[in-house]
Amino acid sequence: MDDQIRRMKANPGDKLVDRNCSTCEFNFGDVCAGHGVRNDNGEDTYGMPIEEADKLFPDGCDDFGISLTSFIEQEKLNGR
C-alpha cells in the first residue's frame, strides 16, 4: 500500500482516483510511453496502443505514475 500511496502522490487515508491507463502520466493519447513489462509477451510497454494497454493492465502497470490532471482531481477529492 505504501507504494500505491507514493505512486499516487497521496497521504495515508486520502481518497484516491482509480489507478489505470487513463490516469497515468505515461498515457500519450494513443500510445503508452511507460516502461512497464507486458504480461502477455514480456516486452516493454513503450509504444503499445493505449487501448491494448487498458486491456492488459486494468489497474495500471509497474511503471504507473499519476498524471497531473488526475493528481489535481485527487487533490480536489481530498479538499485541497
PDB file of C-alpha atoms in Angstrom:
ATOM      1  CA  MET A   1       0.000   0.000   0.000  1.00  0.00           C
ATOM      2  CA  ASP A   2       2.897   2.381   0.680  1.00  0.00           C
ATOM      3  CA  ASP A   3       3.999   2.007  -2.951  1.00  0.00           C
ATOM      4  CA  GLN A   4       0.448   2.807  -4.091  1.00  0.00           C
ATOM      5  CA  ILE A   5       0.381   5.970  -1.930  1.00  0.00           C
ATOM      6  CA  ARG A   6       3.782   7.031  -3.307  1.00  0.00           C
ATOM      7  CA  ARG A   7       2.771   6.448  -6.932  1.00  0.00           C
ATOM      8  CA  MET A   8      -0.452   8.390  -6.383  1.00  0.00           C
ATOM      9  CA  LYS A   9       1.441  11.206  -4.586  1.00  0.00           C
ATOM     10  CA  ALA A  10      -1.080  10.906  -1.747  1.00  0.00           C
ATOM     11  CA  ASN A  11      -1.135  10.845   2.025  1.00  0.00           C
ATOM     12  CA  PRO A  12      -2.293   7.853   4.093  1.00  0.00           C
ATOM     13  CA  GLY A  13      -6.085   7.984   4.392  1.00  0.00           C
ATOM     14  CA  ASP A  14      -6.575  10.074   1.233  1.00  0.00           C
ATOM     15  CA  LYS A  15      -9.272   9.287  -1.309  1.00  0.00           C
ATOM     16  CA  LEU A  16      -7.575   8.089  -4.492  1.00  0.00           C
ATOM     17  CA  VAL A  17      -8.542   8.266  -8.150  1.00  0.00           C
ATOM     18  CA  ASP A  18      -8.547   4.932  -9.971  1.00  0.00           C
ATOM     19  CA  ARG A  19      -5.124   3.642 -10.943  1.00  0.00           C
ATOM     20  CA  ASN A  20      -5.312   2.762 -14.637  1.00  0.00           C
ATOM     21  CA  CYS A  21      -4.039   3.870 -18.041  1.00  0.00           C
ATOM     22  CA  SER A  22      -6.439   6.813 -18.239  1.00  0.00           C
ATOM     23  CA  THR A  23      -4.974   8.349 -15.041  1.00  0.00           C
ATOM     24  CA  CYS A  24      -1.328   7.566 -15.857  1.00  0.00           C
ATOM     25  CA  GLU A  25       1.289  10.196 -16.682  1.00  0.00           C
ATOM     26  CA  PHE A  26       2.604   7.960 -19.476  1.00  0.00           C
ATOM     27  CA  ASN A  27      -0.692   7.914 -21.398  1.00  0.00           C
ATOM     28  CA  PHE A  28       0.175   9.914 -24.510  1.00  0.00           C
ATOM     29  CA  GLY A  29      -3.302   9.724 -26.015  1.00  0.00           C
ATOM     30  CA  ASP A  30      -2.989   6.880 -28.497  1.00  0.00           C
ATOM     31  CA  VAL A  31       0.133   5.202 -27.104  1.00  0.00           C
ATOM     32  CA  CYS A  32       1.725   4.217 -23.818  1.00  0.00           C
ATOM     33  CA  ALA A  33       5.051   5.918 -23.098  1.00  0.00           C
ATOM     34  CA  GLY A  34       5.729   3.935 -19.914  1.00  0.00           C
ATOM     35  CA  HIS A  35       8.333   1.234 -19.492  1.00  0.00           C
ATOM     36  CA  GLY A  36       6.333  -1.466 -17.765  1.00  0.00           C
ATOM     37  CA  VAL A  37       6.578  -5.124 -18.741  1.00  0.00           C
ATOM     38  CA  ARG A  38       3.769  -6.618 -20.800  1.00  0.00           C
ATOM     39  CA  ASN A  39       2.242  -9.653 -19.133  1.00  0.00           C
ATOM     40  CA  ASP A  40       1.391 -11.336 -22.443  1.00  0.00           C
ATOM     41  CA  ASN A  41       4.842 -11.433 -24.074  1.00  0.00           C
ATOM     42  CA  GLY A  42       7.306  -9.918 -21.558  1.00  0.00           C
ATOM     43  CA  GLU A  43       8.181  -6.984 -23.825  1.00  0.00           C
ATOM     44  CA  ASP A  44       8.316  -3.301 -22.889  1.00  0.00           C
ATOM     45  CA  THR A  45       5.004  -1.405 -22.862  1.00  0.00           C
ATOM     46  CA  TYR A  46       6.565   1.662 -24.518  1.00  0.00           C
ATOM     47  CA  GLY A  47       4.755   2.488 -27.759  1.00  0.00           C
ATOM     48  CA  MET A  48       1.938  -0.018 -27.410  1.00  0.00           C
ATOM     49  CA  PRO A  49      -1.570   1.199 -28.298  1.00  0.00           C
ATOM     50  CA  ILE A  50      -3.302   2.611 -25.213  1.00  0.00           C
ATOM     51  CA  GLU A  51      -6.443   0.518 -25.882  1.00  0.00           C
ATOM     52  CA  GLU A  52      -4.297  -2.617 -25.675  1.00  0.00           C
ATOM     53  CA  ALA A  53      -2.594  -1.360 -22.504  1.00  0.00           C
ATOM     54  CA  ASP A  54      -6.008  -0.718 -20.907  1.00  0.00           C
ATOM     55  CA  LYS A  55      -6.969  -4.348 -21.513  1.00  0.00           C
ATOM     56  CA  LEU A  56      -3.670  -5.785 -20.248  1.00  0.00           C
ATOM     57  CA  PHE A  57      -3.396  -3.520 -17.204  1.00  0.00           C
ATOM     58  CA  PRO A  58      -6.828  -2.595 -15.812  1.00  0.00           C
ATOM     59  CA  ASP A  59      -5.103  -1.481 -12.568  1.00  0.00           C
ATOM     60  CA  GLY A  60      -2.062   0.165 -14.191  1.00  0.00           C
ATOM     61  CA  CYS A  61       1.332  -1.420 -14.841  1.00  0.00           C
ATOM     62  CA  ASP A  62       4.528  -1.388 -12.759  1.00  0.00           C
ATOM     63  CA  ASP A  63       5.601   1.926 -14.316  1.00  0.00           C
ATOM     64  CA  PHE A  64       2.376   3.745 -13.381  1.00  0.00           C
ATOM     65  CA  GLY A  65       2.636   7.330 -12.190  1.00  0.00           C
ATOM     66  CA  ILE A  66      -0.334   9.641 -11.666  1.00  0.00           C
ATOM     67  CA  SER A  67      -0.897  12.282 -14.356  1.00  0.00           C
ATOM     68  CA  LEU A  68      -1.101  15.968 -13.442  1.00  0.00           C
ATOM     69  CA  THR A  69      -4.792  16.155 -14.374  1.00  0.00           C
ATOM     70  CA  SER A  70      -5.591  13.120 -12.230  1.00  0.00           C
ATOM     71  CA  PHE A  71      -3.480  14.448  -9.349  1.00  0.00           C
ATOM     72  CA  ILE A  72      -5.438  17.721  -9.394  1.00  0.00           C
ATOM     73  CA  GLU A  73      -8.711  15.757  -9.408  1.00  0.00           C
ATOM     74  CA  GLN A  74      -7.454  13.650  -6.493  1.00  0.00           C
ATOM     75  CA  GLU A  75      -6.449  16.739  -4.515  1.00  0.00           C
ATOM     76  CA  LYS A  76      -9.955  18.169  -5.015  1.00  0.00           C
ATOM     77  CA  LEU A  77     -11.441  14.888  -3.738  1.00  0.00           C
ATOM     78  CA  ASN A  78      -9.460  15.456  -0.552  1.00  0.00           C
ATOM     79  CA  GLY A  79     -10.450  19.103  -0.102  1.00  0.00           C
ATOM     80  CA  ARG A  80      -7.112  20.581  -1.108  1.00  0.00           C
TER      81      ARG A  80
END
